[in-house]
PDB file of C-alpha atoms in Angstrom:
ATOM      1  CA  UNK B   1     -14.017  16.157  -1.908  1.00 59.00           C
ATOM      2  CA  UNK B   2     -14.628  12.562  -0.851  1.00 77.00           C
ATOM      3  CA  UNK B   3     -12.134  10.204  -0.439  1.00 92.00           C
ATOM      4  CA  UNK B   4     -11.642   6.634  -1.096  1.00 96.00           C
ATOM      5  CA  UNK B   5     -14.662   5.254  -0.204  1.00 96.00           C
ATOM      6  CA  UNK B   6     -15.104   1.449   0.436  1.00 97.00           C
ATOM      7  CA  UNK B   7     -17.988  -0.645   1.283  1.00 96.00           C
ATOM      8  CA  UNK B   8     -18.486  -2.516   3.583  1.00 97.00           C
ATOM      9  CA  UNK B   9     -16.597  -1.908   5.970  1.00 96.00           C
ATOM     10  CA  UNK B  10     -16.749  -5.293   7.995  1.00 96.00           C
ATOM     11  CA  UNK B  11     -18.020  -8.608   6.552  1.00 96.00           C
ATOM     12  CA  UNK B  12     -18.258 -12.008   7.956  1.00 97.00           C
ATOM     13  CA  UNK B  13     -18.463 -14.776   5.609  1.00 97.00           C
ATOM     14  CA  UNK B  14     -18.038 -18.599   6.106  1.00 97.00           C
ATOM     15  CA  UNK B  15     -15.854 -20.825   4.226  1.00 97.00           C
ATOM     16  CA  UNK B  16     -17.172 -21.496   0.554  1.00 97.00           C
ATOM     17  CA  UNK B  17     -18.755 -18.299   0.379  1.00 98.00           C
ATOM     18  CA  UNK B  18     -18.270 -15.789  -2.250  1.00 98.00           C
ATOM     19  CA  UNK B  19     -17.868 -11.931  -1.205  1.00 98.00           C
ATOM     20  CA  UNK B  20     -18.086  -8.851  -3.112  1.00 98.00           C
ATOM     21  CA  UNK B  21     -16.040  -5.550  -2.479  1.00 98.00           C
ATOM     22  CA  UNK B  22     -16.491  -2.091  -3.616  1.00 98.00           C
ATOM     23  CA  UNK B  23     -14.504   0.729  -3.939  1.00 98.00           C
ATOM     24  CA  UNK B  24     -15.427   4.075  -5.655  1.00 97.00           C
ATOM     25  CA  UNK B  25     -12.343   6.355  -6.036  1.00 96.00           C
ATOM     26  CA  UNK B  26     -11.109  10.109  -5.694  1.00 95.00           C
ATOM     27  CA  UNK B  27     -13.133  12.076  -8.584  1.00 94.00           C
ATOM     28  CA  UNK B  28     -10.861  12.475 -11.407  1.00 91.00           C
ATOM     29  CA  UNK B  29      -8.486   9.250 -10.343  1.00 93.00           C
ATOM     30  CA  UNK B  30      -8.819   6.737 -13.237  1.00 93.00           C
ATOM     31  CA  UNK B  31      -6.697   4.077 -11.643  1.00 93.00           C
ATOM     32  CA  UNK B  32      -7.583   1.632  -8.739  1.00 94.00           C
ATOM     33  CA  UNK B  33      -5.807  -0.942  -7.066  1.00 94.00           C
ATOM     34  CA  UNK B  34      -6.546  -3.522  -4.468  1.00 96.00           C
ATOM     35  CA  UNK B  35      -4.196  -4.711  -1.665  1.00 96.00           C
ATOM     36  CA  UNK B  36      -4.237  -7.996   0.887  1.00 97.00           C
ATOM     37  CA  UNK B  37      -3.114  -6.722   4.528  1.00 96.00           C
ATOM     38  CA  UNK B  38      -3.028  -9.378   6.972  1.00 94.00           C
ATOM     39  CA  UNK B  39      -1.898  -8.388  10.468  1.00 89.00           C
ATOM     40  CA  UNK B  40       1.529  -7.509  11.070  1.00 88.00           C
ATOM     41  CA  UNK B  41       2.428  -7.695   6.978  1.00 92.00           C
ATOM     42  CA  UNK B  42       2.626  -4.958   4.516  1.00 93.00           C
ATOM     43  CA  UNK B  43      -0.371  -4.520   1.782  1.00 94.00           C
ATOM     44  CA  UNK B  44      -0.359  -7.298  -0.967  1.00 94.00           C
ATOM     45  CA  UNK B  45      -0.720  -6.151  -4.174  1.00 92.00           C
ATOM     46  CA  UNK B  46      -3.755  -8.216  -6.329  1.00 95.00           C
ATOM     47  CA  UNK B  47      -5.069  -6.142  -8.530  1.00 92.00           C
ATOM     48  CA  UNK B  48      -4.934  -2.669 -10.420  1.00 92.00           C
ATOM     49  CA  UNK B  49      -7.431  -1.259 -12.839  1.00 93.00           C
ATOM     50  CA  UNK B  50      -6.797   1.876 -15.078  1.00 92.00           C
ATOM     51  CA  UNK B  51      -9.275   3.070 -17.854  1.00 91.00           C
ATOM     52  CA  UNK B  52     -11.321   0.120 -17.052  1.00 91.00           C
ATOM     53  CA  UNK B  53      -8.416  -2.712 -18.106  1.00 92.00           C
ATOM     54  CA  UNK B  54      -6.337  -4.927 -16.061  1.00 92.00           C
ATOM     55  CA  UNK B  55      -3.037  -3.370 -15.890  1.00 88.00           C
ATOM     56  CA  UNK B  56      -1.188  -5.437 -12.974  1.00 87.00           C
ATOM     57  CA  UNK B  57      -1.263  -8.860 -10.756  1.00 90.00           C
ATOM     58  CA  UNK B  58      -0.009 -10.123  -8.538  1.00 90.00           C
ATOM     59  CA  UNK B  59       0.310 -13.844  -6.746  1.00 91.00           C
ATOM     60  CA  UNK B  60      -3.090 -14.536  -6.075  1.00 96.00           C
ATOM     61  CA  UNK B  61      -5.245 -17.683  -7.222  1.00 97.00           C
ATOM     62  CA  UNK B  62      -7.881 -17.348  -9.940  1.00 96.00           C
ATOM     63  CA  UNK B  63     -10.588 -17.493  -6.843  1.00 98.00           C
ATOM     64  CA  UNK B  64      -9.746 -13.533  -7.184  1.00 98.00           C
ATOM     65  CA  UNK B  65     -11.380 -11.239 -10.007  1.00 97.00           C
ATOM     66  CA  UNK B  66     -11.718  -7.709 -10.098  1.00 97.00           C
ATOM     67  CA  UNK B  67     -13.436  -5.021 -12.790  1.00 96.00           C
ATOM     68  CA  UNK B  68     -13.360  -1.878 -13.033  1.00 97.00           C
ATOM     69  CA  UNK B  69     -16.625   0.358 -14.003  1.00 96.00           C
ATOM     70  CA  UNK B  70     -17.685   3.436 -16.516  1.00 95.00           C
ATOM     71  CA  UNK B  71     -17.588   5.970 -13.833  1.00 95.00           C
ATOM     72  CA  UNK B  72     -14.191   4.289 -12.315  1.00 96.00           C
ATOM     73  CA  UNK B  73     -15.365   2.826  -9.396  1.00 97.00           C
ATOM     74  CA  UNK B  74     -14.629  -1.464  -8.542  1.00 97.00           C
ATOM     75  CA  UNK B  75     -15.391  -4.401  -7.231  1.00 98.00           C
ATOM     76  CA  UNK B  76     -13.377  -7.397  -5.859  1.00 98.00           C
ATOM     77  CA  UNK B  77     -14.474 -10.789  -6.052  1.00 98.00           C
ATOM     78  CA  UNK B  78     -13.209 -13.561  -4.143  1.00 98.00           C
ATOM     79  CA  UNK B  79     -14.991 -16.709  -4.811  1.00 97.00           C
ATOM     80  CA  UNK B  80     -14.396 -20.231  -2.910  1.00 98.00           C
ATOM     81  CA  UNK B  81     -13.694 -18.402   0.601  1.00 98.00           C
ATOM     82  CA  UNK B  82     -10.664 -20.331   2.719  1.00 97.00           C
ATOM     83  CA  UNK B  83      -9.739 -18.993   6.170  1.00 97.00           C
ATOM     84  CA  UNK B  84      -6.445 -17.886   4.554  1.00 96.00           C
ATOM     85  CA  UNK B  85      -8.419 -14.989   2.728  1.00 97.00           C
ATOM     86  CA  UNK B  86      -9.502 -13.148   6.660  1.00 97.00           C
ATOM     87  CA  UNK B  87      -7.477  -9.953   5.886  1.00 97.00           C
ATOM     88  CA  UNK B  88      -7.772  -6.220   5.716  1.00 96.00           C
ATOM     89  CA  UNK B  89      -9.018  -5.543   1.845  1.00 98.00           C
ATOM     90  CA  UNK B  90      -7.541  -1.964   0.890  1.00 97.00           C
ATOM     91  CA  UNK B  91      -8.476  -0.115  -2.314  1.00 97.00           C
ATOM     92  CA  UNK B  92      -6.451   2.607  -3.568  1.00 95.00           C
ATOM     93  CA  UNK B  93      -6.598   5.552  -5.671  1.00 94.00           C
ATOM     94  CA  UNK B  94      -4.319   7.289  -8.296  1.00 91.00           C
ATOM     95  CA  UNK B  95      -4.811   9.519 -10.790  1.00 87.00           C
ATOM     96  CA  UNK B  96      -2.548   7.939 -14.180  1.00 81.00           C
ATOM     97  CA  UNK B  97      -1.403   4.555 -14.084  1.00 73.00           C
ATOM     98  CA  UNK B  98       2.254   4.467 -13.117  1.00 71.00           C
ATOM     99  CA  UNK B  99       4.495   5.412 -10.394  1.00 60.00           C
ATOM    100  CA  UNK B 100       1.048   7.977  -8.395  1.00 74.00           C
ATOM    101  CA  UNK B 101       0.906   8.884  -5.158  1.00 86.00           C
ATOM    102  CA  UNK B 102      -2.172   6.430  -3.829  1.00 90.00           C
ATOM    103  CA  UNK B 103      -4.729   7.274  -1.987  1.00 93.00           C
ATOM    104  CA  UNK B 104      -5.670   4.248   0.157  1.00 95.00           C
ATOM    105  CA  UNK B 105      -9.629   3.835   1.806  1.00 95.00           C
ATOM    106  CA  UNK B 106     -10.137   2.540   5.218  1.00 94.00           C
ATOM    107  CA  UNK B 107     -10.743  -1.020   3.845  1.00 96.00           C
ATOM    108  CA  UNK B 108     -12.659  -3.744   4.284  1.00 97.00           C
ATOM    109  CA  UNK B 109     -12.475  -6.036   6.928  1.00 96.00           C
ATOM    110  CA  UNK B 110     -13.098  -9.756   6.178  1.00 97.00           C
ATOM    111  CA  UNK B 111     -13.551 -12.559   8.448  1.00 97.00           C
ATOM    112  CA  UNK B 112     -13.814 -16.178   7.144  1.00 97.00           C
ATOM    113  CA  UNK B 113     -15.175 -18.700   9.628  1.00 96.00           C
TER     114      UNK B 113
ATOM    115  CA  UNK V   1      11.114 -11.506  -8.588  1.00 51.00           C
ATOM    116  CA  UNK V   2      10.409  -8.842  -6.210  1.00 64.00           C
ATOM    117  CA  UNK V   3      11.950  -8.213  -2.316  1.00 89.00           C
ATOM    118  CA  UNK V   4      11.594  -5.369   0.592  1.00 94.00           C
ATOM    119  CA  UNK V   5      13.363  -6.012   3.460  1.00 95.00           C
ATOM    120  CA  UNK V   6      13.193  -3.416   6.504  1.00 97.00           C
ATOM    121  CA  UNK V   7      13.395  -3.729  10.084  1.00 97.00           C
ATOM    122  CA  UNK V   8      10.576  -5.177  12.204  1.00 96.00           C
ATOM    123  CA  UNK V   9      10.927  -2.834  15.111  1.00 97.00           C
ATOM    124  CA  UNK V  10      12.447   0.453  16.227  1.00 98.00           C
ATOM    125  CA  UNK V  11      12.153   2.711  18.598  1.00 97.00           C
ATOM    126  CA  UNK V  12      13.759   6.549  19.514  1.00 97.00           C
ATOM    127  CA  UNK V  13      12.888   9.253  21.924  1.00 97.00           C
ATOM    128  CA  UNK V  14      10.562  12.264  21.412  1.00 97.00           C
ATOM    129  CA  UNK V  15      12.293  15.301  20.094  1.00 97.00           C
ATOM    130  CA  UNK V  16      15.847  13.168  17.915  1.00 97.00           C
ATOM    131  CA  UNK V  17      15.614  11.577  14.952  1.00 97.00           C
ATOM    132  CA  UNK V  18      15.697   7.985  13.981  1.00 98.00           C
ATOM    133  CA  UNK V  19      16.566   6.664  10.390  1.00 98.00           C
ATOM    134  CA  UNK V  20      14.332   3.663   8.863  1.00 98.00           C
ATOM    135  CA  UNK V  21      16.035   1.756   6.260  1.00 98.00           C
ATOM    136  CA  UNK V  22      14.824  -0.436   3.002  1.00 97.00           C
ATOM    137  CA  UNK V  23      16.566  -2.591   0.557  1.00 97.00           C
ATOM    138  CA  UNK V  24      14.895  -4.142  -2.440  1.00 95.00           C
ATOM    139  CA  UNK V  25      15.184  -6.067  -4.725  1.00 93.00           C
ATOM    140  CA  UNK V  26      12.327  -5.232  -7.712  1.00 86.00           C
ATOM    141  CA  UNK V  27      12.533  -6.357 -11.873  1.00 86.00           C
ATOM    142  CA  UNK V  28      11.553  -3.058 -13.681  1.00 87.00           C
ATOM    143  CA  UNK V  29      12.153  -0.829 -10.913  1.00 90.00           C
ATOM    144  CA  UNK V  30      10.477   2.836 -11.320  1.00 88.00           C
ATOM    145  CA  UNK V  31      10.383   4.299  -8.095  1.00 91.00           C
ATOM    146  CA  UNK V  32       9.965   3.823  -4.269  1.00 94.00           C
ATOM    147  CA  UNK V  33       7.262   5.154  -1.608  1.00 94.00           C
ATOM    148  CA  UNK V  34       6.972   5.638   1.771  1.00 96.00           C
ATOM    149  CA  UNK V  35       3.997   5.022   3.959  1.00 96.00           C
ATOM    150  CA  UNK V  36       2.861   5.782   7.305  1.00 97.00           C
ATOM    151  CA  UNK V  37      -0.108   3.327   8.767  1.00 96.00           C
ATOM    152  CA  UNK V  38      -1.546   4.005  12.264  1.00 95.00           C
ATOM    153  CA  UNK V  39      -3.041   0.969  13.904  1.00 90.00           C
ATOM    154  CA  UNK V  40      -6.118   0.011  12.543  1.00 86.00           C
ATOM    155  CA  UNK V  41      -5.942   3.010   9.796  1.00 90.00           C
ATOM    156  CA  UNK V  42      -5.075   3.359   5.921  1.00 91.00           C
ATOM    157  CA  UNK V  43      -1.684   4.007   4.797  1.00 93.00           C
ATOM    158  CA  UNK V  44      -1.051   7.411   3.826  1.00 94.00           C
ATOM    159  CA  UNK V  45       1.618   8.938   1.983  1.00 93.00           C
ATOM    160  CA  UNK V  46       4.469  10.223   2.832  1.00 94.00           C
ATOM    161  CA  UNK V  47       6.993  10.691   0.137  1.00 93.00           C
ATOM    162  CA  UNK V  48       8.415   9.410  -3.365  1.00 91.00           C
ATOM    163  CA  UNK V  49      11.755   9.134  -4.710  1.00 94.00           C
ATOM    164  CA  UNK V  50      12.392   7.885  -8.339  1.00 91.00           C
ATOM    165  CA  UNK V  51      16.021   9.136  -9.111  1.00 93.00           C
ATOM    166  CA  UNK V  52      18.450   9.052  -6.404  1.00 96.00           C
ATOM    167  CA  UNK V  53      19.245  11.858  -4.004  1.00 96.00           C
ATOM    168  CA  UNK V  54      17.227  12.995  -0.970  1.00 96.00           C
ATOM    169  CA  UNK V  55      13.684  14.539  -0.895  1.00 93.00           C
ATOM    170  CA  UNK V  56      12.772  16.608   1.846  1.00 93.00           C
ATOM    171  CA  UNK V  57       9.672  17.483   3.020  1.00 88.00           C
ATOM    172  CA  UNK V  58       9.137  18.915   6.516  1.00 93.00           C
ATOM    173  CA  UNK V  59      10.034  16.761   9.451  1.00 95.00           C
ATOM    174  CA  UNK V  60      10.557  13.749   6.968  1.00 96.00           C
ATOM    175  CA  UNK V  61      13.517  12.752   4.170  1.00 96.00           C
ATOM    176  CA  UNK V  62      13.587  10.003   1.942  1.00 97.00           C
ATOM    177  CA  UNK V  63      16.644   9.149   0.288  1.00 97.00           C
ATOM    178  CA  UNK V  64      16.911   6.504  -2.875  1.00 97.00           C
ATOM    179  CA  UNK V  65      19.985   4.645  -4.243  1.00 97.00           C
ATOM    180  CA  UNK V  66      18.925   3.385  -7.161  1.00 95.00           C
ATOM    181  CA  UNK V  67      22.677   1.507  -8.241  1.00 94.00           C
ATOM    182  CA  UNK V  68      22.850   0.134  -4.344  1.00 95.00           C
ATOM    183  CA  UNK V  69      18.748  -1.063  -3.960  1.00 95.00           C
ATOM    184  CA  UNK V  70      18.469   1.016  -0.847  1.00 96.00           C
ATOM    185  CA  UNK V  71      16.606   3.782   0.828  1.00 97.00           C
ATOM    186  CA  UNK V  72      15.571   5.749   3.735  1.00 98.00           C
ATOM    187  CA  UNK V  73      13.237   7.274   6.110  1.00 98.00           C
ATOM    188  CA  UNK V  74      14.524  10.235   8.318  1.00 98.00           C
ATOM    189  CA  UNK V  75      12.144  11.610  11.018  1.00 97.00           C
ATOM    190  CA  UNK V  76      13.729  14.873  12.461  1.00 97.00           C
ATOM    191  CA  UNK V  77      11.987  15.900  15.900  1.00 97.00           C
ATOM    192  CA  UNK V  78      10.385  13.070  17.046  1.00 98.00           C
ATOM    193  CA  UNK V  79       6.523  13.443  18.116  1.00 97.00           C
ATOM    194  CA  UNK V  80       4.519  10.734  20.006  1.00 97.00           C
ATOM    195  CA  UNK V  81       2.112  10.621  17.090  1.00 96.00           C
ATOM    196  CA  UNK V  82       5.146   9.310  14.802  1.00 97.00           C
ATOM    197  CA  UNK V  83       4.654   5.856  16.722  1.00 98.00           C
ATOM    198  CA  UNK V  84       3.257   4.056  13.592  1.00 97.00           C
ATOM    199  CA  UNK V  85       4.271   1.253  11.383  1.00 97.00           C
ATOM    200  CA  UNK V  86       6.595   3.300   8.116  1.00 98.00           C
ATOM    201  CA  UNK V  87       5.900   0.789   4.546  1.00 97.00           C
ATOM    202  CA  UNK V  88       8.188   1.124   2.324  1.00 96.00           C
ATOM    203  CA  UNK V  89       7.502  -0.115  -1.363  1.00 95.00           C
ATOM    204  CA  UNK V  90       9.023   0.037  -4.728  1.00 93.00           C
ATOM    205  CA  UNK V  91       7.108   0.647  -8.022  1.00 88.00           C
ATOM    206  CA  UNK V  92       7.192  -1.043 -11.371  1.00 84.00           C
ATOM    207  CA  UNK V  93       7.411  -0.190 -14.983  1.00 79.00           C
ATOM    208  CA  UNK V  94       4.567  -2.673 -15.295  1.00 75.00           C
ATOM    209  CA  UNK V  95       2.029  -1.347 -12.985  1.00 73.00           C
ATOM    210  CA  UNK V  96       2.944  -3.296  -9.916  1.00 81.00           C
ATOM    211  CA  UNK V  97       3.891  -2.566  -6.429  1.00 85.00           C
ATOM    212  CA  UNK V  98       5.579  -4.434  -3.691  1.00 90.00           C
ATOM    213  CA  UNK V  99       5.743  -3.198   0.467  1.00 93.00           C
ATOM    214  CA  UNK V 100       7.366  -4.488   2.759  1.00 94.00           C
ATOM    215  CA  UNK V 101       6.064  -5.542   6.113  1.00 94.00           C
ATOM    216  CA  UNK V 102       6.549  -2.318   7.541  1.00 96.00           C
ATOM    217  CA  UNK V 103       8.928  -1.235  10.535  1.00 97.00           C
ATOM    218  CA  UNK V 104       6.812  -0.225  13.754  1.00 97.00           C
ATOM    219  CA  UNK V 105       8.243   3.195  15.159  1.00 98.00           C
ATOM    220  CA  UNK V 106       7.710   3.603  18.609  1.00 98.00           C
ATOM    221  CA  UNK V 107       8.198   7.164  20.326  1.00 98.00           C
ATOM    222  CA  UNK V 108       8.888   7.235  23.941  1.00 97.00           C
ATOM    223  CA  UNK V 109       9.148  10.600  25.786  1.00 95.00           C
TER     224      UNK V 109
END
């Protein structure tokens, strides 16, 4: 079985910009999250989906949306680009909603110029 | 409001074992997770503790004290491919998680 899958895997974007992220999880794991990793911190938490609602988020702006499709998969928007935003973008995985083992995908690497 | 605090650096020899610590501080507490994240890599999982006590599993032990905020990571026999950074993060009722910044293990033979 596949694992987290996320796409792409490096992006450069300049300041302004909007970017789009996908993630497509572990068949049979309904819930997705999204984490903020800048280098030499811990993952931030933005964002988890489960059943296709908003279940948790955390301190991020409104430049930051995120959905969650039919077949489970998501997408992170981040509109209005700053340099602030270059950061690893991690998805993660879990089959129910609360307290899962997560599954985390390599990420998405995004540079703001 | 929601705090991890764990140390920034540590480092042990192969073949002992070295103890990683993490306080918190987390509204609606449910349960706390260790991660291991190679440079450049994903975190992957490594254990969970959501009542107190100590969970074994192999080489690695997590302990939880829910009443005290606190927890730990033991690593028994020490391998060079333990040098990592170890996250630990706690788990809320409401869907939310918090890490901390992660405590960089280096193994030296």
């Amino acid at each position: 079985d596949a694992g987290v899958t996320q796409s792409p895997t490096h992006l450069i974007k300049t300041r302004g910009q909007q970017v789009t992220l996908r993630c497509s999880p572990i068949s049979g794991h309904k819930s997705v999250s999204w984490y903020q990793q800048v280098l030499g911190q811990g993952p931030q938490f933005i964002f988890q989906y489960y059943e296709k609602e908003e279940r948790g988020r955390g301190n991020f702006p409104d430049r930051f949306s995120a959905r969650q499709f039919p077949n489970y998969s998501s997408e992170l928007n981040v509109n209005a680009l700053l340099l602030g935003d270059s950061a690893l973008y991690l998805c993660a995985s879990s089959a129910g909603q609360l307290n899962e083992k997560l599954f985390f995908g390599s990420g998405t690497q995004l540079s703001v110029l | 409001g929601q705090n991890i605090d764990q140390p920034t650096e540590m480092t042990a020899t192969e073949g002992a074992i070295v103890q990683i610590n993490c306080t918190y501080q987390t509204s609606g507490f449910n349960g706390l997770f260790w991660y291991q994240q190679h440079a450049g890599e994903a975190p992957t999982f490594l254990s969970y503790n959501v009542l107190d006590g100590l969970e074994e599993k192999g080489r690695f032990s997590s302990f939880l004290s829910r009443s005290k905020g606190y927890s730990y990571l033991l690593l028994k026999e020490l391998q060079m491919k333990d040098s990592a950074s170890y996250l630990c993060a706690a788990f809320t009722n409401a869907g939310k998680s918090t890490f901390g910044d992660g405590t960089t293990l280096t193994v030296k033979p």
